[in-house]
mmCIF file of N, CA and C in Angstrom:
data_model
loop_
_atom_site.group_PDB
_atom_site.id
_atom_site.type_symbol
_atom_site.label_atom_id
_atom_site.label_comp_id
_atom_site.label_asym_id
_atom_site.label_seq_id
_atom_site.Cartn_x
_atom_site.Cartn_y
_atom_site.Cartn_z
ATOM 1 N N MET A 15 -63.494 -7.239 65.995
ATOM 2 C CA MET A 15 -62.801 -7.970 64.594
ATOM 3 C C MET A 15 -62.961 -9.319 64.952
ATOM 4 N N ASP A 16 -62.713 -10.331 64.251
ATOM 5 C CA ASP A 16 -62.243 -11.635 64.607
ATOM 6 C C ASP A 16 -60.842 -11.556 64.040
ATOM 7 N N ARG A 17 -59.875 -11.830 65.005
ATOM 8 C CA ARG A 17 -58.704 -11.375 64.625
ATOM 9 C C ARG A 17 -58.053 -12.704 63.868
ATOM 10 N N GLU A 18 -58.367 -13.875 64.115
ATOM 11 C CA GLU A 18 -57.922 -15.411 63.947
ATOM 12 C C GLU A 18 -58.692 -15.228 62.307
ATOM 13 N N ALA A 19 -59.963 -14.764 62.151
ATOM 14 C CA ALA A 19 -60.342 -15.143 60.409
ATOM 15 C C ALA A 19 -59.741 -13.907 59.944
ATOM 16 N N ILE A 20 -59.579 -12.841 60.265
ATOM 17 C CA ILE A 20 -58.660 -11.655 59.270
ATOM 18 C C ILE A 20 -57.611 -12.338 59.424
ATOM 19 N N ALA A 21 -56.624 -13.079 60.098
ATOM 20 C CA ALA A 21 -55.282 -13.691 59.872
ATOM 21 C C ALA A 21 -55.644 -14.576 58.618
ATOM 22 N N LEU A 22 -56.236 -15.552 58.954
ATOM 23 C CA LEU A 22 -57.031 -16.633 57.813
ATOM 24 C C LEU A 22 -56.765 -15.721 56.327
ATOM 25 N N ALA A 23 -57.709 -14.726 56.455
ATOM 26 C CA ALA A 23 -58.011 -14.250 55.139
ATOM 27 C C ALA A 23 -56.378 -13.790 54.252
ATOM 28 N N LEU A 24 -55.619 -13.090 55.532
ATOM 29 C CA LEU A 24 -54.329 -12.773 54.905
ATOM 30 C C LEU A 24 -53.732 -13.590 54.339
ATOM 31 N N ARG A 25 -53.550 -15.138 55.377
ATOM 32 C CA ARG A 25 -52.510 -16.140 54.823
ATOM 33 C C ARG A 25 -53.122 -16.621 53.609
ATOM 34 N N ASN A 26 -54.671 -16.528 53.569
ATOM 35 C CA ASN A 26 -54.516 -17.119 52.073
ATOM 36 C C ASN A 26 -54.305 -16.170 50.896
ATOM 37 N N LEU A 27 -54.342 -15.164 50.833
ATOM 38 C CA LEU A 27 -54.075 -13.884 50.004
ATOM 39 C C LEU A 27 -52.095 -14.362 49.951
ATOM 40 N N LEU A 28 -51.738 -14.283 50.959
ATOM 41 C CA LEU A 28 -50.020 -14.384 51.417
ATOM 42 C C LEU A 28 -50.307 -15.809 50.264
ATOM 43 N N ASP A 29 -50.560 -17.006 50.445
ATOM 44 C CA ASP A 29 -50.440 -17.887 49.794
ATOM 45 C C ASP A 29 -50.506 -17.777 48.817
ATOM 46 N N ASN A 30 -51.318 -17.749 48.055
ATOM 47 C CA ASN A 30 -51.920 -17.364 46.725
ATOM 48 C C ASN A 30 -50.659 -16.211 45.978
ATOM 49 N N ALA A 31 -49.904 -15.433 46.730
ATOM 50 C CA ALA A 31 -48.936 -14.398 45.989
ATOM 51 C C ALA A 31 -47.809 -15.412 45.871
ATOM 52 N N VAL A 32 -47.350 -16.338 47.039
ATOM 53 C CA VAL A 32 -46.291 -17.262 46.876
ATOM 54 C C VAL A 32 -46.405 -17.805 45.460
ATOM 55 N N LYS A 33 -47.558 -18.922 45.842
ATOM 56 C CA LYS A 33 -48.069 -19.322 44.596
ATOM 57 C C LYS A 33 -47.658 -19.397 43.047
ATOM 58 N N TYR A 34 -48.061 -18.240 43.343
ATOM 59 C CA TYR A 34 -48.567 -17.381 41.675
ATOM 60 C C TYR A 34 -47.664 -16.602 41.167
ATOM 61 N N SER A 35 -46.389 -16.696 42.268
ATOM 62 C CA SER A 35 -44.938 -15.535 41.761
ATOM 63 C C SER A 35 -43.784 -16.579 41.042
ATOM 64 N N ALA A 36 -42.994 -16.081 39.940
ATOM 65 C CA ALA A 36 -42.582 -16.714 39.780
ATOM 66 C C ALA A 36 -40.988 -17.020 40.857
ATOM 67 N N GLU A 37 -40.161 -17.868 40.125
ATOM 68 C CA GLU A 37 -38.905 -18.225 41.064
ATOM 69 C C GLU A 37 -38.400 -17.274 42.175
ATOM 70 N N LEU A 38 -38.026 -16.336 42.021
ATOM 71 C CA LEU A 38 -37.738 -15.177 42.783
ATOM 72 C C LEU A 38 -38.869 -14.455 43.303
ATOM 73 N N LYS A 39 -39.414 -14.660 44.103
ATOM 74 C CA LYS A 39 -40.680 -13.789 44.886
ATOM 75 C C LYS A 39 -40.680 -12.710 45.439
ATOM 76 N N ARG A 40 -41.265 -12.000 45.236
ATOM 77 C CA ARG A 40 -41.517 -10.172 46.007
ATOM 78 C C ARG A 40 -42.998 -9.660 46.060
ATOM 79 N N ILE A 41 -43.322 -9.878 47.261
ATOM 80 C CA ILE A 41 -44.144 -9.535 47.719
ATOM 81 C C ILE A 41 -44.383 -8.434 48.774
ATOM 82 N N GLU A 42 -45.143 -7.516 48.533
ATOM 83 C CA GLU A 42 -45.622 -6.171 49.516
ATOM 84 C C GLU A 42 -47.047 -6.639 50.455
ATOM 85 N N VAL A 43 -46.630 -5.959 51.607
ATOM 86 C CA VAL A 43 -48.027 -5.766 52.701
ATOM 87 C C VAL A 43 -47.931 -4.680 53.022
ATOM 88 N N ARG A 44 -48.892 -3.852 52.841
ATOM 89 C CA ARG A 44 -49.294 -2.624 53.280
ATOM 90 C C ARG A 44 -50.532 -2.560 53.822
ATOM 91 N N LEU A 45 -50.653 -1.270 55.150
ATOM 92 C CA LEU A 45 -51.631 -1.002 55.897
ATOM 93 C C LEU A 45 -51.851 0.194 55.833
ATOM 94 N N ASP A 46 -52.970 0.768 55.680
ATOM 95 C CA ASP A 46 -53.546 2.289 55.228
ATOM 96 C C ASP A 46 -54.686 2.488 56.051
ATOM 97 N N ARG A 47 -54.708 3.714 56.723
ATOM 98 C CA ARG A 47 -56.054 4.288 56.903
ATOM 99 C C ARG A 47 -56.399 4.726 55.361
ATOM 100 N N ARG A 48 -57.862 4.425 55.630
ATOM 101 C CA ARG A 48 -58.467 4.834 54.632
ATOM 102 C C ARG A 48 -59.959 5.792 54.878
ATOM 103 N N GLY A 49 -60.361 6.804 55.317
ATOM 104 C CA GLY A 49 -61.127 7.481 55.937
ATOM 105 C C GLY A 49 -60.970 7.013 57.678
ATOM 106 N N LYS A 50 -62.403 6.438 57.933
ATOM 107 C CA LYS A 50 -62.607 6.109 59.389
ATOM 108 C C LYS A 50 -61.880 4.521 59.587
ATOM 109 N N GLY A 51 -61.799 3.677 58.296
ATOM 110 C CA GLY A 51 -61.614 2.430 58.097
ATOM 111 C C GLY A 51 -59.677 2.306 57.793
ATOM 112 N N LEU A 52 -59.582 1.165 57.153
ATOM 113 C CA LEU A 52 -58.395 0.721 57.037
ATOM 114 C C LEU A 52 -58.317 -0.188 55.891
ATOM 115 N N ALA A 53 -57.131 -0.327 55.311
ATOM 116 C CA ALA A 53 -56.915 -0.895 53.853
ATOM 117 C C ALA A 53 -55.533 -1.837 54.274
ATOM 118 N N ILE A 54 -55.624 -3.143 53.870
ATOM 119 C CA ILE A 54 -54.794 -3.934 53.906
ATOM 120 C C ILE A 54 -54.376 -4.695 52.607
ATOM 121 N N GLU A 55 -53.577 -4.013 51.994
ATOM 122 C CA GLU A 55 -52.986 -4.320 50.882
ATOM 123 C C GLU A 55 -52.105 -5.712 50.471
ATOM 124 N N ILE A 56 -52.232 -6.643 49.874
ATOM 125 C CA ILE A 56 -51.155 -7.532 49.506
ATOM 126 C C ILE A 56 -50.966 -7.538 47.802
ATOM 127 N N VAL A 57 -49.505 -7.105 47.760
ATOM 128 C CA VAL A 57 -48.862 -7.126 46.364
ATOM 129 C C VAL A 57 -48.039 -8.142 45.535
ATOM 130 N N ASP A 58 -48.394 -8.767 44.864
ATOM 131 C CA ASP A 58 -47.335 -9.545 44.287
ATOM 132 C C ASP A 58 -46.954 -9.308 42.509
ATOM 133 N N PHE A 59 -45.682 -9.570 42.241
ATOM 134 C CA PHE A 59 -45.316 -9.125 41.240
ATOM 135 C C PHE A 59 -45.349 -10.445 40.776
ATOM 136 N N GLY A 60 -46.085 -11.655 40.512
ATOM 137 C CA GLY A 60 -46.704 -12.798 39.481
ATOM 138 C C GLY A 60 -46.868 -13.117 38.365
ATOM 139 N N ILE A 61 -47.991 -13.920 38.043
ATOM 140 C CA ILE A 61 -48.462 -14.242 36.781
ATOM 141 C C ILE A 61 -49.144 -13.599 36.362
ATOM 142 N N GLY A 62 -50.066 -12.536 37.463
ATOM 143 C CA GLY A 62 -51.559 -11.917 37.111
ATOM 144 C C GLY A 62 -52.637 -12.882 36.626
ATOM 145 N N ILE A 63 -53.721 -11.921 36.935
ATOM 146 C CA ILE A 63 -55.460 -12.567 36.568
ATOM 147 C C ILE A 63 -55.457 -11.610 35.155
ATOM 148 N N PRO A 64 -56.299 -12.691 34.413
ATOM 149 C CA PRO A 64 -56.626 -12.107 32.843
ATOM 150 C C PRO A 64 -57.804 -11.249 33.342
ATOM 151 N N ARG A 65 -58.211 -9.996 32.856
ATOM 152 C CA ARG A 65 -59.104 -9.156 33.224
ATOM 153 C C ARG A 65 -60.906 -9.798 32.974
ATOM 154 N N PRO A 66 -61.248 -10.810 32.024
ATOM 155 C CA PRO A 66 -62.342 -11.646 32.048
ATOM 156 C C PRO A 66 -62.593 -12.450 33.732
ATOM 157 N N GLU A 67 -61.344 -13.247 33.866
ATOM 158 C CA GLU A 67 -61.140 -13.790 35.091
ATOM 159 C C GLU A 67 -61.271 -13.488 36.614
ATOM 160 N N GLN A 68 -61.445 -11.817 36.410
ATOM 161 C CA GLN A 68 -61.229 -10.983 37.948
ATOM 162 C C GLN A 68 -62.409 -11.258 38.355
ATOM 163 N N ARG A 69 -63.255 -11.302 37.750
ATOM 164 C CA ARG A 69 -64.622 -11.294 38.491
ATOM 165 C C ARG A 69 -65.396 -12.473 38.915
ATOM 166 N N ARG A 70 -65.086 -13.292 38.755
ATOM 167 C CA ARG A 70 -65.186 -15.077 39.044
ATOM 168 C C ARG A 70 -64.095 -15.385 39.799
ATOM 169 N N ILE A 71 -62.710 -15.115 40.166
ATOM 170 C CA ILE A 71 -61.929 -15.455 41.553
ATOM 171 C C ILE A 71 -61.948 -15.909 42.820
ATOM 172 N N PHE A 72 -63.502 -14.954 42.904
ATOM 173 C CA PHE A 72 -63.926 -15.321 44.422
ATOM 174 C C PHE A 72 -65.162 -15.826 44.543
ATOM 175 N N GLU A 73 -65.473 -16.591 43.305
ATOM 176 C CA GLU A 73 -66.238 -17.854 43.370
ATOM 177 C C GLU A 73 -65.753 -19.329 44.140
ATOM 178 N N LYS A 74 -66.664 -19.684 44.473
ATOM 179 C CA LYS A 74 -66.073 -21.227 45.440
ATOM 180 C C LYS A 74 -65.447 -22.257 44.236
ATOM 181 N N PHE A 75 -64.706 -22.893 44.189
ATOM 182 C CA PHE A 75 -63.633 -23.780 43.573
ATOM 183 C C PHE A 75 -63.499 -23.015 42.174
ATOM 184 N N TYR A 76 -63.674 -21.769 41.929
ATOM 185 C CA TYR A 76 -63.269 -21.306 40.656
ATOM 186 C C TYR A 76 -61.824 -21.121 40.501
ATOM 187 N N ARG A 77 -61.354 -21.713 39.453
ATOM 188 C CA ARG A 77 -59.554 -21.372 38.926
ATOM 189 C C ARG A 77 -59.359 -20.928 37.543
ATOM 190 N N VAL A 78 -58.386 -19.851 38.006
ATOM 191 C CA VAL A 78 -58.197 -19.228 36.708
ATOM 192 C C VAL A 78 -57.413 -20.280 35.696
ATOM 193 N N SER A 79 -58.199 -20.263 34.031
ATOM 194 C CA SER A 79 -57.763 -21.190 33.420
ATOM 195 C C SER A 79 -56.256 -21.054 32.912
ATOM 196 N N THR A 80 -55.145 -20.351 33.209
ATOM 197 C CA THR A 80 -54.094 -20.574 32.836
ATOM 198 C C THR A 80 -53.268 -21.526 33.454
ATOM 199 N N GLY A 81 -52.430 -22.270 32.362
ATOM 200 C CA GLY A 81 -51.570 -23.465 32.479
ATOM 201 C C GLY A 81 -51.064 -23.299 34.116
ATOM 202 N N LEU A 82 -50.512 -22.467 34.424
ATOM 203 C CA LEU A 82 -49.911 -22.313 35.889
ATOM 204 C C LEU A 82 -50.171 -22.437 37.045
ATOM 205 N N VAL A 83 -51.867 -21.684 36.921
ATOM 206 C CA VAL A 83 -52.838 -22.238 38.030
ATOM 207 C C VAL A 83 -53.219 -23.645 37.688
ATOM 208 N N HIS A 84 -53.311 -24.039 36.718
ATOM 209 C CA HIS A 84 -53.625 -25.652 36.948
ATOM 210 C C HIS A 84 -52.549 -27.002 37.048
ATOM 211 N N ASN A 85 -51.347 -26.340 37.227
ATOM 212 C CA ASN A 85 -50.044 -26.940 37.544
ATOM 213 C C ASN A 85 -49.861 -26.868 39.117
ATOM 214 N N THR A 86 -50.516 -25.648 39.841
ATOM 215 C CA THR A 86 -50.198 -25.405 40.928
ATOM 216 C C THR A 86 -51.372 -26.281 42.103
ATOM 217 N N LYS A 87 -50.885 -26.770 43.262
ATOM 218 C CA LYS A 87 -52.079 -27.198 44.001
ATOM 219 C C LYS A 87 -52.875 -26.285 44.376
ATOM 220 N N GLY A 88 -53.862 -26.503 44.632
ATOM 221 C CA GLY A 88 -55.500 -25.817 45.492
ATOM 222 C C GLY A 88 -56.553 -26.478 44.703
ATOM 223 N N SER A 89 -57.921 -25.590 45.582
ATOM 224 C CA SER A 89 -59.043 -26.175 45.633
ATOM 225 C C SER A 89 -59.944 -25.319 44.980
ATOM 226 N N GLY A 90 -59.556 -23.944 44.913
ATOM 227 C CA GLY A 90 -60.329 -22.738 44.628
ATOM 228 C C GLY A 90 -61.459 -22.154 45.448
ATOM 229 N N LEU A 91 -60.671 -22.534 46.893
ATOM 230 C CA LEU A 91 -61.934 -21.818 47.865
ATOM 231 C C LEU A 91 -61.264 -20.917 48.853
ATOM 232 N N GLY A 92 -59.925 -20.664 48.529
ATOM 233 C CA GLY A 92 -59.321 -19.828 49.178
ATOM 234 C C GLY A 92 -59.708 -17.919 49.260
ATOM 235 N N LEU A 93 -59.809 -17.568 47.710
ATOM 236 C CA LEU A 93 -60.207 -16.348 47.431
ATOM 237 C C LEU A 93 -61.868 -16.216 48.310
ATOM 238 N N ALA A 94 -62.424 -17.191 48.071
ATOM 239 C CA ALA A 94 -63.906 -17.383 48.527
ATOM 240 C C ALA A 94 -64.217 -17.218 49.559
ATOM 241 N N ILE A 95 -63.108 -18.013 50.207
ATOM 242 C CA ILE A 95 -63.250 -17.734 52.080
ATOM 243 C C ILE A 95 -62.502 -16.212 52.469
ATOM 244 N N VAL A 96 -61.978 -15.687 51.570
ATOM 245 C CA VAL A 96 -61.336 -14.367 52.205
ATOM 246 C C VAL A 96 -62.588 -13.539 51.510
ATOM 247 N N LYS A 97 -63.333 -13.572 50.690
ATOM 248 C CA LYS A 97 -64.381 -12.928 50.014
ATOM 249 C C LYS A 97 -65.406 -12.747 51.306
ATOM 250 N N HIS A 98 -65.806 -14.314 52.151
ATOM 251 C CA HIS A 98 -67.050 -14.425 53.037
ATOM 252 C C HIS A 98 -66.295 -13.591 54.742
ATOM 253 N N ILE A 99 -65.096 -13.771 54.399
ATOM 254 C CA ILE A 99 -64.602 -13.333 55.823
ATOM 255 C C ILE A 99 -64.280 -11.696 55.687
ATOM 256 N N VAL A 100 -64.250 -11.244 54.816
ATOM 257 C CA VAL A 100 -64.223 -9.765 54.965
ATOM 258 C C VAL A 100 -65.248 -9.324 54.798
ATOM 259 N N GLU A 101 -66.321 -9.984 53.830
ATOM 260 C CA GLU A 101 -67.896 -9.297 54.147
ATOM 261 C C GLU A 101 -68.428 -9.615 55.286
ATOM 262 N N ALA A 102 -68.483 -10.757 56.100
ATOM 263 C CA ALA A 102 -68.992 -10.799 57.600
ATOM 264 C C ALA A 102 -67.867 -9.407 58.238
ATOM 265 N N HIS A 103 -67.369 -8.820 57.862
ATOM 266 C CA HIS A 103 -66.706 -7.984 58.748
ATOM 267 C C HIS A 103 -67.361 -6.314 58.403
ATOM 268 N N ASP A 104 -68.223 -6.331 57.213
ATOM 269 C CA ASP A 104 -68.800 -5.306 56.694
ATOM 270 C C ASP A 104 -67.999 -4.848 55.884
ATOM 271 N N GLY A 105 -66.816 -5.609 55.461
ATOM 272 C CA GLY A 105 -65.678 -4.856 54.408
ATOM 273 C C GLY A 105 -65.848 -5.367 53.141
ATOM 274 N N GLU A 106 -64.795 -4.688 52.181
ATOM 275 C CA GLU A 106 -65.013 -5.428 50.665
ATOM 276 C C GLU A 106 -63.304 -5.709 50.186
ATOM 277 N N ILE A 107 -63.304 -6.448 49.407
ATOM 278 C CA ILE A 107 -62.325 -7.347 48.960
ATOM 279 C C ILE A 107 -62.110 -6.335 47.403
ATOM 280 N N LEU A 108 -60.811 -6.099 46.976
ATOM 281 C CA LEU A 108 -60.969 -5.566 45.198
ATOM 282 C C LEU A 108 -59.537 -6.192 45.256
ATOM 283 N N VAL A 109 -59.911 -6.475 43.483
ATOM 284 C CA VAL A 109 -58.377 -7.009 43.170
ATOM 285 C C VAL A 109 -58.330 -6.306 41.600
ATOM 286 N N GLU A 110 -56.848 -5.756 41.845
ATOM 287 C CA GLU A 110 -56.233 -4.875 40.672
ATOM 288 C C GLU A 110 -55.398 -5.814 39.981
ATOM 289 N N SER A 111 -55.172 -6.249 38.716
ATOM 290 C CA SER A 111 -54.263 -7.309 38.251
ATOM 291 C C SER A 111 -53.677 -7.405 36.519
ATOM 292 N N THR A 112 -52.778 -7.302 36.250
ATOM 293 C CA THR A 112 -52.771 -7.481 35.388
ATOM 294 C C THR A 112 -51.540 -8.561 34.687
ATOM 295 N N PRO A 113 -51.749 -9.477 33.841
ATOM 296 C CA PRO A 113 -51.171 -10.765 33.589
ATOM 297 C C PRO A 113 -49.485 -10.191 33.137
ATOM 298 N N GLY A 114 -48.860 -11.055 33.704
ATOM 299 C CA GLY A 114 -47.436 -10.882 33.735
ATOM 300 C C GLY A 114 -46.784 -9.610 34.513
ATOM 301 N N LYS A 115 -47.203 -9.507 35.171
ATOM 302 C CA LYS A 115 -47.344 -8.104 35.875
ATOM 303 C C LYS A 115 -47.469 -8.272 37.508
ATOM 304 N N GLY A 116 -48.292 -8.783 37.936
ATOM 305 C CA GLY A 116 -49.162 -8.915 39.461
ATOM 306 C C GLY A 116 -50.179 -8.711 39.483
ATOM 307 N N SER A 117 -51.026 -8.826 40.523
ATOM 308 C CA SER A 117 -51.800 -8.413 41.556
ATOM 309 C C SER A 117 -51.884 -7.555 42.756
ATOM 310 N N ARG A 118 -52.683 -6.788 42.998
ATOM 311 C CA ARG A 118 -53.034 -6.115 44.517
ATOM 312 C C ARG A 118 -54.597 -6.460 44.799
ATOM 313 N N PHE A 119 -54.392 -7.152 45.868
ATOM 314 C CA PHE A 119 -55.826 -7.708 46.982
ATOM 315 C C PHE A 119 -56.018 -6.459 47.856
ATOM 316 N N THR A 120 -56.849 -5.611 47.806
ATOM 317 C CA THR A 120 -56.999 -4.624 49.132
ATOM 318 C C THR A 120 -58.417 -5.154 49.929
ATOM 319 N N ILE A 121 -58.211 -5.570 51.213
ATOM 320 C CA ILE A 121 -59.281 -5.410 52.143
ATOM 321 C C ILE A 121 -59.390 -4.186 52.550
ATOM 322 N N LEU A 122 -60.712 -3.479 52.268
ATOM 323 C CA LEU A 122 -61.469 -2.475 53.175
ATOM 324 C C LEU A 122 -62.262 -2.674 54.470
ATOM 325 N N LEU A 123 -61.885 -2.435 55.459
ATOM 326 C CA LEU A 123 -62.395 -2.690 56.646
ATOM 327 C C LEU A 123 -62.885 -1.490 57.219
ATOM 328 N N PRO A 124 -64.239 -1.243 57.499
ATOM 329 C CA PRO A 124 -64.662 0.157 57.788
ATOM 330 C C PRO A 124 -65.044 0.394 59.430
ATOM 331 N N GLY A 125 -64.504 1.674 59.580
ATOM 332 C CA GLY A 125 -64.884 1.908 60.961
ATOM 333 C C GLY A 125 -64.087 1.566 62.232
ATOM 334 N N ARG A 126 -64.614 1.174 63.519
ATOM 335 C CA ARG A 126 -64.026 0.863 64.558
ATOM 336 C C ARG A 126 -63.882 -0.397 64.472
ATOM 337 N N LYS A 127 -64.288 -1.352 63.445
ATOM 338 C CA LYS A 127 -63.925 -2.832 63.491
ATOM 339 C C LYS A 127 -62.856 -3.105 63.220
ATOM 340 N N ALA A 128 -62.368 -1.815 62.157
ATOM 341 C CA ALA A 128 -60.910 -2.132 61.634
ATOM 342 C C ALA A 128 -60.042 -1.557 62.465
ATOM 343 N N LEU A 129 -60.369 -0.797 63.394
ATOM 344 C CA LEU A 129 -59.510 -0.134 64.215
ATOM 345 C C LEU A 129 -59.378 -1.054 65.535
ATOM 346 N N SER A 130 -59.195 -2.324 65.598
ATOM 347 C CA SER A 130 -59.070 -2.995 66.390
ATOM 348 C C SER A 130 -57.942 -2.869 67.434
ATOM 349 N N ASN A 131 -57.873 -3.296 68.433
ATOM 350 C CA ASN A 131 -56.257 -3.068 69.297
ATOM 351 C C ASN A 131 -55.223 -3.354 68.393
ATOM 352 N N VAL A 132 -54.900 -4.331 67.618
ATOM 353 C CA VAL A 132 -53.476 -4.392 67.007
ATOM 354 C C VAL A 132 -53.627 -3.390 66.098
ATOM 355 N N ALA A 133 -54.331 -2.684 64.953
ATOM 356 C CA ALA A 133 -54.828 -2.347 63.788
ATOM 357 C C ALA A 133 -54.318 -0.689 64.438
ATOM 358 N N ALA A 134 -54.763 -0.486 65.338
ATOM 359 C CA ALA A 134 -55.079 0.843 65.956
ATOM 360 C C ALA A 134 -53.763 1.274 66.862
ATOM 361 N N SER A 135 -52.759 -0.061 67.237
ATOM 362 C CA SER A 135 -51.859 0.208 67.660
ATOM 363 C C SER A 135 -50.380 0.638 66.838
ATOM 364 N N VAL A 136 -50.615 -0.269 65.481
ATOM 365 C CA VAL A 136 -49.809 0.199 64.657
ATOM 366 C C VAL A 136 -49.670 1.474 63.916
ATOM 367 N N LEU A 137 -51.196 2.073 63.632
ATOM 368 C CA LEU A 137 -51.380 3.046 63.033
ATOM 369 C C LEU A 137 -51.493 4.202 64.077
ATOM 370 N N ASN A 138 -51.355 4.181 65.156
ATOM 371 C CA ASN A 138 -50.796 5.111 66.031
ATOM 372 C C ASN A 138 -49.635 4.983 66.699
ATOM 373 N N SER A 139 -48.467 4.527 65.965
ATOM 374 C CA SER A 139 -47.275 4.342 66.931
ATOM 375 C C SER A 139 -46.377 5.591 66.399
ATOM 376 N N GLY A 140 -47.304 6.359 65.713
ATOM 377 C CA GLY A 140 -46.098 7.418 64.833
ATOM 378 C C GLY A 140 -45.638 6.858 63.571
ATOM 379 N N ALA A 141 -45.763 5.627 63.067
ATOM 380 C CA ALA A 141 -45.591 5.367 61.931
ATOM 381 C C ALA A 141 -45.976 5.883 60.821
ATOM 382 N N PRO A 142 -45.489 6.133 59.675
ATOM 383 C CA PRO A 142 -46.137 6.756 58.721
ATOM 384 C C PRO A 142 -47.692 6.024 58.220
ATOM 385 N N ASP A 143 -48.754 6.599 57.793
ATOM 386 C CA ASP A 143 -50.263 6.520 57.590
ATOM 387 C C ASP A 143 -50.409 5.225 56.433
ATOM 388 N N VAL A 144 -49.291 5.376 55.486
ATOM 389 C CA VAL A 144 -49.017 4.432 54.561
ATOM 390 C C VAL A 144 -47.759 4.157 54.920
ATOM 391 N N GLY A 145 -47.444 2.482 54.990
ATOM 392 C CA GLY A 145 -46.382 1.648 55.206
ATOM 393 C C GLY A 145 -46.431 0.264 54.425
ATOM 394 N N GLY A 146 -45.385 -0.189 54.196
ATOM 395 C CA GLY A 146 -44.822 -1.473 53.526
ATOM 396 C C GLY A 146 -43.905 -2.057 54.194
ATOM 397 N N TYR A 147 -44.260 -3.726 53.820
ATOM 398 C CA TYR A 147 -43.124 -4.039 54.107
ATOM 399 C C TYR A 147 -43.096 -5.222 53.195
ATOM 400 N N SER A 148 -41.693 -5.403 52.275
ATOM 401 C CA SER A 148 -41.359 -5.859 50.943
ATOM 402 C C SER A 148 -41.117 -7.451 51.643
ATOM 403 N N VAL A 149 -41.411 -8.421 51.373
ATOM 404 C CA VAL A 149 -40.664 -9.977 51.410
ATOM 405 C C VAL A 149 -40.385 -10.282 49.900
ATOM 406 N N ALA A 150 -38.880 -10.696 50.066
ATOM 407 C CA ALA A 150 -38.374 -11.361 48.842
ATOM 408 C C ALA A 150 -37.795 -12.784 49.149
ATOM 409 N N GLU A 151 -38.081 -13.380 48.364
ATOM 410 C CA GLU A 151 -37.674 -14.939 48.863
ATOM 411 C C GLU A 151 -35.986 -15.198 47.632
ATOM 412 N N ASN A 152 -35.178 -15.892 48.347
ATOM 413 C CA ASN A 152 -34.129 -16.119 47.513
ATOM 414 C C ASN A 152 -33.888 -17.662 46.991
ATOM 415 N N PRO A 153 -34.280 -17.968 46.072
ATOM 416 C CA PRO A 153 -34.623 -19.299 45.620
ATOM 417 C C PRO A 153 -33.360 -20.273 45.929
ATOM 418 N N HIS A 154 -32.621 -19.655 45.970
ATOM 419 C CA HIS A 154 -30.977 -20.924 46.272
ATOM 420 C C HIS A 154 -31.220 -20.832 47.948
ATOM 421 N N HIS A 155 -32.098 -20.513 48.700
ATOM 422 C CA HIS A 155 -32.172 -20.983 50.215
ATOM 423 C C HIS A 155 -33.072 -21.963 50.698
#
């Protein structure tokens, strides 16, 4: 697994979660075994993505047509890059989203590629198979 590429994909998803959330940000990151592979989830409680637009968000230069998106800096390349990196690892990127409630992006990585040194050490550390870390940002700091 190319750790730097996967890290870039995760950074892009985290950046979007921060950009498209309200003033108080709540973001969850989860790591989970799925069969012989690995699932990495980034969950936010932000503006969400309308269902008809979810099919297109991984296209180069595509940006959702809501007002907040166009008032937010970006080129429309972040999710296209995520998709390219994940597919280069024989993986899949999924999105579940509800406007006004937030989004869940799930990276599925198959087999041994997913269970690299870092992922394997986390999953085999005695921690539960499903875990999460919630990040909340205080707007007053």
